[in-house]
Amino acid sequence: MPPASPYEPAPSLPGAPAPRRDSPASRPRAWFLAFLDGLLAEKLRQSSHSELVRYRVLVAAALFQSTVASLYLVTTPVSLASVPSVFVLTGYVGTLVLARRGASPQAPALLLCITLSVGMVSTAFLMKEVSYIGVHAAPLLITLMTVYLLGPRPGFVLTVLLCVSLCLLRPLYHTQLVADPAAPLDGFYWPLHFFTAFSMMGAWVLSTLHGAARDEAQASLERTLRHLRDSEGKLQSLIESTEDRVCSVTLEGHVLIANSATRHRYRERFGRELQVGQRYFPGPPLADPVWGPRLTQVMAGQRLRFEEGEQLYGEPLVLDVSVNPILGAEGHVTGMTIFSRDITARKQAEGRLGELHRTLVDISRQVGMAEVATGVLHNVGNALNSINISTSLLMDKLRALRLGGLARTSELLHQHAAELSSFLTTDVRGQRLPAYLTALSNQLHQERDAMIQELMALQDNVDHVKSIISMQQRHARVGGAIESVSVPQLVDEALRLHARGFEQVGARIERDYSEVPVLLVDRHKLLQILLNLLSNARQALEDSEREDRRLTVRIKPDAGAERLLLQVEDTGVGIAPEHQWRVFTQGFTTKKMGHGFGLHSSALAASEMGGQLSCSSPGLGLGATFTLALPLRPAQPAGPE
């Protein structure tokens, strides 16, 4: 953000009323107001504007009346009529003294109003013209002045006294006591005096209503100002409570409002305070190459938000800047607010988070590779177990071949080669030799067939290993070859591969096959799952202490769903209830030499085929049942996007 230039003096606040220059007409007025304020006490001068105006009227009226009374005394010969003038002059001077030295405006105001009333009454009694007071404006002015300075109630009392004195006592005085021959006795002027009293009371009523309206307006204005001050205080507290930089400027670039964060940043950069009215931009805002286009958009009524960098003590900072237009009463843009938030820590955290994300991706890739490799090794290990069993059987059968008897027979024939016919017919050993060769031939044929069967199983296991490696080479996500598979036939093949192991643990194998359709699945994945389940069942039966060791394999359709259920149930060691939900978790195992990858990889393979692998067990020592659910129809591969 471009800060205000520290080298430019702070001009007057743009948009605010410019300082009023004294014109020839305003200089006397300012002098006169200062003169009136000088006649007031210090406490009165510190009153509100409306009260100060009232006090100025008070001293101005007293000053004016004292001047008039003084001129009257100077220009008029001394007589009995001069006595009231001396009295009223004393009252006006007393009013000025009380206004200058007193702390309350009530005493000078009351003295002024009484003096005006006494002066008016005394003048009226001294004048011989009866109708003069009825047409004079002075009583109305005194009434208005009394209500204005003292209020409605004191004004009412003085107004009534004036009405009685001027409109009742004075006519009676001139017509009855003085008996002025010029005054008619038929009461010709009484209606005029009545209307004068009525007008004075009307003036009191109107002045009272005006004063009430003025006081109500003043109270409303004070409430409005108090509300505005409260709102301003709340807004200022809100602006100051944030750590973000908040600044408001005019279209010319002068500062209107700046919170403490903005001023603090300004002091750090320039070593001086930021003043209201100072330029926020070093030069004309629109001429700035960076901020000019931005301000053009803001002046058009748009809101902007962007990130900007700056340096603080040689360290880079990143700021999130938001610029919003300020709209005037007619909807025109009159300024803008600039909010700046320091997001350096967030940016650094985002950078560290990005690095951490890349690290996690690398680690997850390595873990995935390790998981795949572990699954491959596990499946290959299961196949190698079957291969080891087959090779062990072949070794046993080869060692058990009766080749020694065949060698002795060959040696015996070689010894009697010269007399072979007589040896075969006369010698007891020769006579037994054909039957022995026949039995030996049959035995060798049987052993050859058994070894051929084991070699075929060995070849199947080697093919399974080759398929596992081939699938890994094509990656786990690439679907394998989908082919028609007879599930019972494939189960029998898996059982045959594990037949030797179940025979060694003394387990009885039961088959419960329902009539099911042929499935279109990945044959090697399904075989991989079956071999894992059968291997786990064999180990569970081997570790079990029960005598009735039994393995049951069921194949049936799932009622109400287009699925095929393949269940492998054993009477082995079982699974604890707290472990049943964890058996398919990677790395979980209850075996001493287990690694916890077989069931996990089997569950993944089942999911890849669109199926589900689950388990259930009544408890420890009560066996377990693993259920593989496969859809009767293969899942449709996603089309190209």
XYZ file of C-alpha atoms in Angstrom:
641
model
C 0.000 0.000 0.000
C 1.403 3.423 -0.816
C 1.622 5.396 2.429
C 1.103 9.090 2.738
C 4.131 11.161 1.917
C 5.909 12.383 5.073
C 7.264 15.422 3.327
C 3.969 17.053 2.353
C 2.254 19.346 4.859
C -1.235 18.378 5.926
C -3.752 20.628 4.143
C -7.256 21.299 5.307
C -9.576 18.336 5.106
C -11.058 18.036 1.603
C -14.773 17.711 1.542
C -15.144 19.506 4.891
C -16.319 23.145 5.100
C -13.411 25.388 4.304
C -12.353 27.891 6.953
C -14.478 31.045 6.578
C -12.457 34.024 5.483
C -13.466 37.329 7.114
C -15.254 39.516 4.591
C -15.853 43.250 5.179
C -19.431 42.422 6.206
C -18.487 39.576 8.582
C -15.675 41.367 10.438
C -17.988 43.804 12.386
C -20.367 40.964 13.202
C -17.541 38.814 14.579
C -16.273 41.798 16.551
C -19.728 42.496 17.982
C -20.246 38.827 19.002
C -16.832 38.807 20.659
C -17.773 42.029 22.448
C -21.030 40.476 23.717
C -19.179 37.363 24.864
C -16.811 39.605 26.774
C -19.763 40.915 28.786
C -20.601 37.379 29.968
C -19.064 35.366 32.765
C -16.653 32.559 31.845
C -19.132 29.871 32.875
C -21.849 31.407 30.701
C -19.519 31.606 27.705
C -18.919 27.836 27.965
C -22.628 27.007 27.578
C -24.166 25.345 24.553
C -24.699 27.326 21.378
C -28.433 27.885 21.904
C -27.923 29.011 25.505
C -25.038 31.249 24.462
C -27.317 32.956 21.921
C -29.867 33.602 24.694
C -27.228 35.125 26.960
C -26.002 37.326 24.110
C -29.558 38.595 23.599
C -29.740 39.292 27.341
C -26.617 41.483 27.502
C -27.404 43.099 24.121
C -30.885 44.125 25.315
C -29.485 45.433 28.620
C -26.748 47.319 26.785
C -29.219 48.813 24.309
C -31.749 49.849 26.965
C -29.073 51.339 29.201
C -27.828 53.380 26.234
C -31.360 54.646 25.468
C -31.975 55.516 29.152
C -28.656 57.357 29.344
C -29.422 59.400 26.221
C -32.855 60.212 27.613
C -31.403 61.487 30.869
C -28.799 63.558 29.037
C -31.166 65.151 26.567
C -34.186 65.704 28.880
C -34.377 68.433 31.558
C -34.446 67.195 35.099
C -37.983 66.649 36.301
C -40.215 64.161 38.060
C -40.240 62.072 34.888
C -36.479 61.562 35.208
C -36.880 59.378 38.335
C -38.133 56.241 36.469
C -35.322 56.675 33.909
C -32.718 56.645 36.689
C -34.313 53.515 38.147
C -34.421 51.613 34.873
C -30.858 52.700 34.027
C -29.748 51.282 37.382
C -31.588 48.043 36.578
C -29.945 47.711 33.147
C -26.476 48.359 34.569
C -27.187 45.848 37.337
C -28.153 43.326 34.669
C -24.803 43.786 32.918
C -22.931 43.452 36.228
C -24.766 40.247 37.169
C -24.198 38.779 33.680
C -20.460 39.512 33.919
C -19.874 38.357 37.464
C -22.675 35.905 38.225
C -22.593 32.148 37.663
C -26.299 31.834 36.826
C -28.307 33.597 34.083
C -31.546 33.649 36.093
C -30.762 36.729 38.221
C -29.726 39.084 35.339
C -32.619 37.844 33.188
C -35.158 38.436 35.961
C -33.690 41.865 36.712
C -33.822 42.831 33.019
C -37.446 41.735 32.589
C -38.553 43.510 35.806
C -36.706 46.658 34.749
C -38.331 46.593 31.300
C -41.771 46.081 32.843
C -41.294 48.813 35.460
C -39.983 51.232 32.844
C -42.937 50.506 30.566
C -45.510 50.885 33.376
C -43.965 54.081 34.774
C -43.789 55.613 31.318
C -47.414 54.662 30.666
C -48.595 56.246 33.933
C -46.716 59.457 33.217
C -48.185 59.832 29.721
C -51.524 61.574 29.434
C -52.602 59.945 26.174
C -54.871 57.094 27.271
C -54.919 55.261 23.943
C -51.138 55.400 23.491
C -50.403 52.101 25.191
C -53.130 50.280 23.287
C -51.327 50.756 20.005
C -47.724 50.546 21.201
C -45.600 47.450 20.341
C -43.442 47.644 23.459
C -45.759 45.489 25.668
C -45.680 42.677 23.074
C -41.876 42.846 22.863
C -41.574 42.760 26.655
C -43.851 39.705 26.766
C -41.782 37.911 24.123
C -38.529 38.893 25.868
C -39.826 37.693 29.228
C -40.885 34.275 27.922
C -37.642 33.920 25.948
C -35.347 34.796 28.877
C -37.263 33.471 31.907
C -39.547 30.784 30.560
C -43.343 30.348 30.320
C -44.307 30.527 34.001
C -42.321 33.642 35.047
C -43.286 35.187 31.724
C -46.960 34.514 32.450
C -46.747 36.238 35.839
C -45.060 39.327 34.398
C -47.441 39.364 31.416
C -50.491 39.300 33.714
C -48.992 42.066 35.822
C -48.367 44.131 32.683
C -51.902 43.517 31.437
C -53.392 44.593 34.779
C -51.105 47.616 35.080
C -51.349 48.895 31.513
C -54.823 47.859 30.458
C -56.768 48.242 33.731
C -54.996 50.320 36.386
C -53.592 52.933 34.026
C -56.968 53.742 32.368
C -58.621 53.876 35.789
C -55.803 56.066 37.051
C -56.200 58.576 34.214
C -59.973 58.552 34.137
C -60.869 58.258 37.801
C -57.986 59.521 39.912
C -56.366 62.106 37.720
C -59.691 62.943 36.082
C -58.122 64.142 32.927
C -60.695 66.292 31.211
C -59.418 65.106 27.876
C -60.144 61.496 28.772
C -63.673 60.479 27.944
C -65.614 58.808 30.711
C -67.887 56.715 28.525
C -65.220 53.987 28.133
C -64.542 54.587 24.480
C -60.959 53.212 24.837
C -61.794 50.169 26.979
C -62.168 47.810 24.009
C -58.757 48.978 22.769
C -57.167 48.200 26.149
C -58.958 44.863 26.216
C -57.544 43.894 22.832
C -54.118 45.081 23.993
C -54.299 42.711 26.987
C -55.634 39.977 24.720
C -52.733 40.536 22.289
C -50.187 40.404 25.113
C -51.631 37.097 26.338
C -51.659 35.858 22.740
C -48.016 36.864 22.427
C -47.306 34.902 25.620
C -49.128 31.845 24.213
C -47.351 32.020 20.858
C -43.985 32.594 22.505
C -44.616 29.674 24.867
C -45.565 27.387 21.955
C -42.536 28.542 20.009
C -40.301 27.958 23.031
C -41.764 24.477 23.577
C -41.234 23.598 19.917
C -37.735 25.060 20.079
C -36.931 23.104 23.253
C -38.320 19.917 21.736
C -36.277 20.469 18.592
C -33.243 21.179 20.725
C -33.830 18.036 22.779
C -34.308 15.999 19.594
C -31.144 17.518 18.176
C -29.250 16.679 21.353
C -30.578 13.101 21.284
C -29.565 12.815 17.653
C -26.128 14.212 18.386
C -25.769 11.896 21.381
C -26.813 8.943 19.234
C -24.364 10.013 16.544
C -21.613 10.354 19.126
C -22.429 6.891 20.481
C -22.450 5.452 16.977
C -19.207 7.227 16.189
C -17.679 5.877 19.396
C -18.809 2.332 18.597
C -17.522 2.619 15.043
C -14.235 4.022 16.284
C -13.951 1.228 18.851
C -14.680 -1.326 16.145
C -12.058 0.143 13.836
C -9.489 0.407 16.610
C -10.145 -3.120 17.906
C -8.896 -4.786 14.726
C -5.259 -5.449 13.994
C -5.891 -4.811 10.308
C -5.001 -1.483 8.790
C -8.107 0.594 8.113
C -7.954 3.909 6.294
C -10.517 6.100 4.568
C -9.443 8.666 1.954
C -11.101 11.121 -0.399
C -10.963 10.936 -4.154
C -8.111 13.459 -4.026
C -6.162 11.079 -1.780
C -6.458 12.887 1.580
C -6.855 10.892 4.791
C -10.270 10.993 6.468
C -9.903 8.188 9.032
C -6.909 6.074 10.020
C -6.942 3.525 12.826
C -4.089 2.874 15.240
C -2.683 0.001 13.151
C -2.346 2.303 10.138
C -0.792 5.079 12.218
C 1.598 2.628 13.891
C 2.753 1.299 10.519
C 3.197 4.904 9.338
C 5.350 5.750 12.373
C 7.483 2.651 11.797
C 8.127 3.620 8.198
C 8.486 7.401 8.384
C 9.050 8.214 12.048
C 6.178 10.711 12.353
C 2.456 10.731 13.048
C -0.110 10.398 10.303
C -2.421 13.406 10.379
C -6.022 13.579 9.209
C -6.161 15.579 5.989
C -2.663 14.543 4.928
C -2.116 12.999 1.522
C -2.266 9.207 1.610
C -0.517 8.800 -1.734
C 2.869 10.380 -2.492
C 1.420 12.141 -5.535
C -1.823 12.468 -7.457
C -3.631 9.135 -7.033
C -4.648 8.675 -10.645
C -1.075 9.402 -11.812
C 0.317 6.479 -9.787
C 1.248 3.674 -12.253
C 0.051 0.928 -9.876
C -2.853 2.541 -8.048
C -4.142 4.678 -10.925
C -5.994 1.844 -12.747
C -7.263 0.497 -9.432
C -8.662 3.842 -8.324
C -10.310 4.290 -11.700
C -12.248 1.087 -11.116
C -13.138 2.127 -7.546
C -14.366 5.529 -8.745
C -16.628 3.614 -11.133
C -18.224 1.898 -8.090
C -16.329 -1.407 -8.205
C -14.811 -3.222 -5.242
C -11.271 -4.525 -5.496
C -9.389 -7.181 -3.553
C -5.817 -8.174 -4.254
C -2.566 -9.182 -2.597
C 0.402 -6.872 -2.413
C 3.888 -7.227 -0.968
C 6.038 -4.762 0.935
C 9.171 -4.725 3.095
C 9.389 -4.177 6.866
C 12.850 -4.112 8.460
C 14.137 -6.012 5.457
C 11.553 -8.781 5.840
C 8.951 -9.362 3.118
C 5.297 -8.880 4.032
C 2.228 -10.036 2.122
C -0.932 -7.945 2.523
C -4.504 -8.801 1.603
C -5.832 -5.413 0.423
C -9.525 -4.596 -0.050
C -10.611 -1.246 -1.560
C -14.297 -0.278 -1.368
C -15.974 2.896 -2.689
C -17.751 5.339 -0.350
C -21.080 6.440 -1.799
C -22.614 9.829 -1.100
C -26.263 10.747 -0.643
C -26.922 10.748 -4.392
C -25.054 7.534 -5.039
C -21.887 9.195 -6.290
C -18.480 7.964 -5.156
C -17.021 10.480 -2.703
C -14.082 8.468 -1.374
C -12.809 5.005 -0.608
C -11.906 2.766 2.313
C -8.721 0.706 2.247
C -8.419 -2.411 4.411
C -5.077 -4.215 4.660
C -4.498 -7.503 6.482
C -1.089 -9.030 7.073
C -1.304 -12.580 5.665
C 2.430 -13.291 5.687
C 2.069 -16.044 8.295
C -0.786 -17.601 6.340
C 1.206 -17.544 3.115
C 4.165 -19.131 4.857
C 1.867 -21.748 6.368
C 0.384 -22.417 2.911
C 3.889 -22.865 1.546
C 4.776 -25.283 4.338
C 1.458 -27.054 3.818
C 2.219 -27.420 0.118
C 5.622 -28.903 0.898
C 4.035 -31.194 3.477
C 1.412 -32.231 0.938
C 4.086 -33.117 -1.593
C 5.962 -35.042 1.082
C 2.802 -36.907 2.061
C 2.108 -37.703 -1.574
C 5.591 -39.163 -1.914
C 5.222 -41.091 1.341
C 1.757 -42.356 0.385
C 3.140 -43.430 -2.974
C 5.916 -45.318 -1.246
C 3.449 -46.819 1.231
C 1.190 -47.820 -1.630
C 4.097 -49.395 -3.437
C 5.059 -51.204 -0.237
C 1.466 -52.335 0.259
C 1.236 -53.628 -3.282
C 4.604 -55.312 -2.969
C 3.570 -56.844 0.359
C 0.333 -58.101 -1.144
C 2.191 -59.568 -4.097
C 4.730 -61.218 -1.819
C 1.956 -62.560 0.387
C 0.080 -64.045 -2.548
C 3.292 -65.401 -3.999
C 4.128 -66.778 -0.562
C 0.809 -68.629 -0.408
C 1.481 -70.087 -3.834
C 5.019 -70.993 -2.779
C 3.622 -72.844 0.236
C 1.605 -75.014 -2.117
C 4.676 -75.407 -4.347
C 6.739 -76.469 -1.333
C 4.082 -79.018 -0.400
C 4.016 -80.355 -3.972
C 7.797 -80.573 -4.177
C 7.920 -82.303 -0.787
C 5.396 -84.870 -1.988
C 7.383 -85.403 -5.181
C 10.577 -85.888 -3.179
C 8.849 -88.394 -0.919
C 7.427 -90.295 -3.860
C 10.770 -90.298 -5.648
C 12.476 -91.625 -2.549
C 9.781 -94.281 -2.190
C 10.189 -95.600 -5.745
C 11.131 -99.333 -5.741
C 14.110 -98.912 -7.964
C 16.223 -101.196 -5.768
C 14.064 -104.241 -6.585
C 14.238 -103.363 -10.258
C 18.052 -103.179 -10.047
C 18.259 -106.571 -8.303
C 15.963 -108.093 -10.927
C 18.132 -106.697 -13.678
C 21.292 -108.110 -11.984
C 19.639 -111.517 -11.546
C 18.714 -111.638 -15.229
C 22.211 -110.584 -16.160
C 23.661 -113.449 -14.082
C 21.494 -116.051 -15.807
C 21.651 -114.557 -19.271
C 23.256 -117.766 -20.665
C 20.538 -120.036 -19.261
C 17.671 -117.582 -19.194
C 15.014 -120.007 -20.410
C 15.837 -122.698 -17.902
C 16.126 -120.090 -15.142
C 12.657 -118.771 -15.845
C 11.113 -122.282 -15.993
C 12.998 -124.300 -13.426
C 14.338 -121.845 -10.890
C 11.885 -120.788 -8.211
C 13.159 -117.233 -8.349
C 12.837 -117.174 -12.106
C 9.319 -118.499 -11.924
C 8.319 -115.611 -9.594
C 10.046 -113.028 -11.722
C 7.230 -112.365 -14.287
C 4.633 -111.779 -11.530
C 7.071 -109.584 -9.676
C 7.735 -107.504 -12.791
C 4.032 -107.175 -13.415
C 3.393 -105.938 -9.858
C 6.398 -103.642 -10.030
C 5.164 -102.202 -13.318
C 1.713 -101.490 -11.859
C 3.263 -99.874 -8.796
C 5.516 -97.673 -10.898
C 2.553 -96.653 -13.061
C 0.599 -95.617 -9.979
C 3.491 -93.661 -8.561
C 4.045 -92.027 -11.937
C 0.386 -90.938 -12.115
C 0.586 -89.497 -8.574
C 3.741 -87.586 -9.444
C 2.087 -86.331 -12.630
C -0.786 -85.028 -10.518
C 1.604 -83.280 -8.164
C 3.507 -81.836 -11.117
C 0.249 -80.510 -12.525
C -0.542 -78.879 -9.146
C 2.978 -77.536 -9.100
C 2.474 -76.139 -12.580
C -0.822 -74.495 -11.520
C 0.878 -72.816 -8.584
C 3.694 -71.629 -10.818
C 1.090 -70.253 -13.265
C -0.643 -68.512 -10.360
C 2.664 -66.898 -9.346
C 3.200 -65.842 -12.927
C -0.306 -64.333 -13.081
C 0.277 -62.401 -9.834
C 3.487 -60.979 -11.200
C 1.798 -60.223 -14.515
C -1.062 -58.393 -12.774
C 1.413 -56.324 -10.804
C 3.228 -55.450 -13.994
C -0.065 -54.216 -15.473
C -0.649 -52.196 -12.259
C -3.339 -52.882 -9.701
C -5.791 -50.351 -11.141
C -5.850 -51.917 -14.589
C -8.516 -54.568 -14.763
C -7.344 -58.121 -15.319
C -8.614 -60.464 -17.957
C -12.331 -61.076 -17.522
C -13.326 -64.617 -18.344
C -16.136 -67.062 -17.707
C -15.391 -68.953 -14.508
C -17.194 -71.887 -12.972
C -16.966 -71.056 -9.297
C -17.347 -74.646 -7.992
C -14.625 -75.827 -10.340
C -12.302 -72.999 -9.259
C -13.007 -73.774 -5.575
C -12.157 -77.428 -6.155
C -8.929 -76.365 -7.801
C -8.042 -74.164 -4.789
C -8.934 -77.023 -2.407
C -6.757 -79.411 -4.370
C -3.848 -76.994 -4.044
C -4.332 -77.021 -0.248
C -5.382 -80.655 0.069
C -2.047 -81.824 1.442
C -2.116 -79.124 4.167
C -5.628 -80.057 5.332
C -4.647 -83.727 5.381
C -1.692 -82.953 7.633
C -3.905 -81.187 10.213
C -6.523 -83.942 10.028
C -9.339 -81.700 8.796
C -12.417 -83.020 7.033
C -13.522 -81.047 3.979
C -17.243 -80.660 3.262
C -18.645 -79.167 0.076
C -22.102 -77.578 -0.175
C -22.498 -76.333 -3.726
C -25.794 -74.949 -5.020
C -26.484 -74.545 -8.683
C -25.076 -71.163 -9.661
C -24.426 -69.572 -13.032
C -21.028 -69.001 -14.549
C -19.424 -65.715 -13.480
C -17.555 -63.227 -15.635
C -14.681 -62.315 -13.289
C -10.933 -62.049 -13.111
C -10.056 -65.686 -12.496
C -6.687 -65.043 -10.893
C -8.028 -62.450 -8.453
C -10.772 -64.814 -7.344
C -8.261 -67.646 -6.998
C -6.011 -65.359 -4.977
C -8.865 -64.641 -2.529
C -9.749 -68.343 -2.234
C -6.167 -69.362 -1.556
C -5.875 -66.686 1.175
C -9.108 -67.811 2.835
C -8.171 -71.495 2.672
C -4.671 -70.772 3.987
C -6.102 -68.857 6.965
C -8.653 -71.638 7.599
C -5.914 -74.280 7.578
C -3.844 -72.313 10.078
C -6.907 -71.763 12.300
C -7.634 -75.509 12.269
C -4.000 -76.327 12.963
C -3.953 -74.062 16.047
C -7.295 -75.356 17.314
C -7.451 -77.964 20.109
C -10.759 -79.395 18.909
C -10.864 -82.935 17.590
C -13.647 -82.357 15.041
C -11.637 -80.202 12.687
C -13.845 -79.448 9.742
C -13.766 -77.096 6.766
C -17.055 -76.335 5.008
C -17.209 -74.513 1.678
C -20.624 -73.264 0.529
C -21.616 -71.762 -2.802
C -25.136 -70.355 -3.097
C -27.016 -67.432 -4.650
C -27.956 -64.508 -2.417
C -31.720 -64.389 -2.014
C -33.163 -61.049 -3.092
C -29.943 -59.779 -4.662
C -28.119 -60.524 -7.869
C -25.088 -61.819 -6.026
C -23.292 -65.082 -5.464
C -22.160 -65.977 -1.942
C -19.048 -68.077 -1.363
C -18.539 -69.026 2.297
C -15.488 -70.642 3.886
C -16.378 -71.912 7.375
C -13.941 -73.590 9.759
C -14.085 -74.955 13.294
C -10.750 -73.381 14.223
C -9.642 -70.944 16.889
C -12.267 -68.289 15.990
C -12.031 -64.498 16.286
C -12.602 -62.347 19.373
C -15.569 -59.918 19.044
C -13.346 -56.857 19.534
C -11.142 -57.971 16.624
C -13.802 -58.799 14.025
C -14.024 -55.254 12.660
C -10.226 -55.053 12.321
C -9.420 -58.291 10.500
C -9.350 -56.579 7.086
C -7.199 -53.687 8.308
C -3.749 -53.520 6.815
C -1.096 -54.860 9.213
C -3.551 -56.353 11.737
C -2.948 -59.970 12.722
C -3.342 -62.261 15.736
C -0.762 -64.769 14.551
C 2.705 -64.881 16.024
C 4.345 -65.040 12.608
C 1.645 -63.190 10.684
C 2.000 -59.885 8.877
C -1.624 -58.817 8.388
C -1.636 -58.312 4.621
C -3.506 -61.373 3.296
C -7.064 -60.454 4.278
C -6.431 -56.781 3.529
C -5.314 -57.511 -0.035
C -8.181 -60.002 -0.434
C -10.709 -57.353 0.612
C -9.178 -54.933 -1.894
C -9.331 -57.532 -4.656
C -12.982 -58.275 -3.837
C -13.779 -54.562 -3.996
C -12.024 -54.259 -7.367
C -14.292 -57.015 -8.697
C -17.362 -55.175 -7.411
C -17.854 -57.571 -4.501
C -17.415 -57.562 -0.752
C -15.541 -59.723 1.730
C -16.870 -60.058 5.283
C -16.372 -62.276 8.312
C -18.294 -63.489 11.355
C -17.361 -65.549 14.383
C -19.285 -66.631 17.509
C -16.132 -66.089 19.534
C -12.785 -67.601 20.446
C -12.616 -71.387 19.962
C -15.891 -71.470 17.997
C -14.573 -71.107 14.483
C -15.140 -68.412 11.875
C -16.957 -67.875 8.591
C -15.650 -65.711 5.771
C -18.193 -64.711 3.101
C -17.278 -63.453 -0.353
C -20.192 -61.766 -2.160
C -19.741 -61.335 -5.922
C -22.160 -59.730 -8.408
C -23.662 -62.091 -10.940
C -23.057 -59.448 -13.576
C -19.674 -57.756 -13.882
C -19.451 -54.019 -13.150
C -19.448 -51.892 -16.303
C -16.161 -50.028 -16.716
C -16.354 -46.262 -16.807
C -16.392 -44.817 -20.266
C -13.887 -42.294 -21.527
C -14.451 -38.748 -20.305
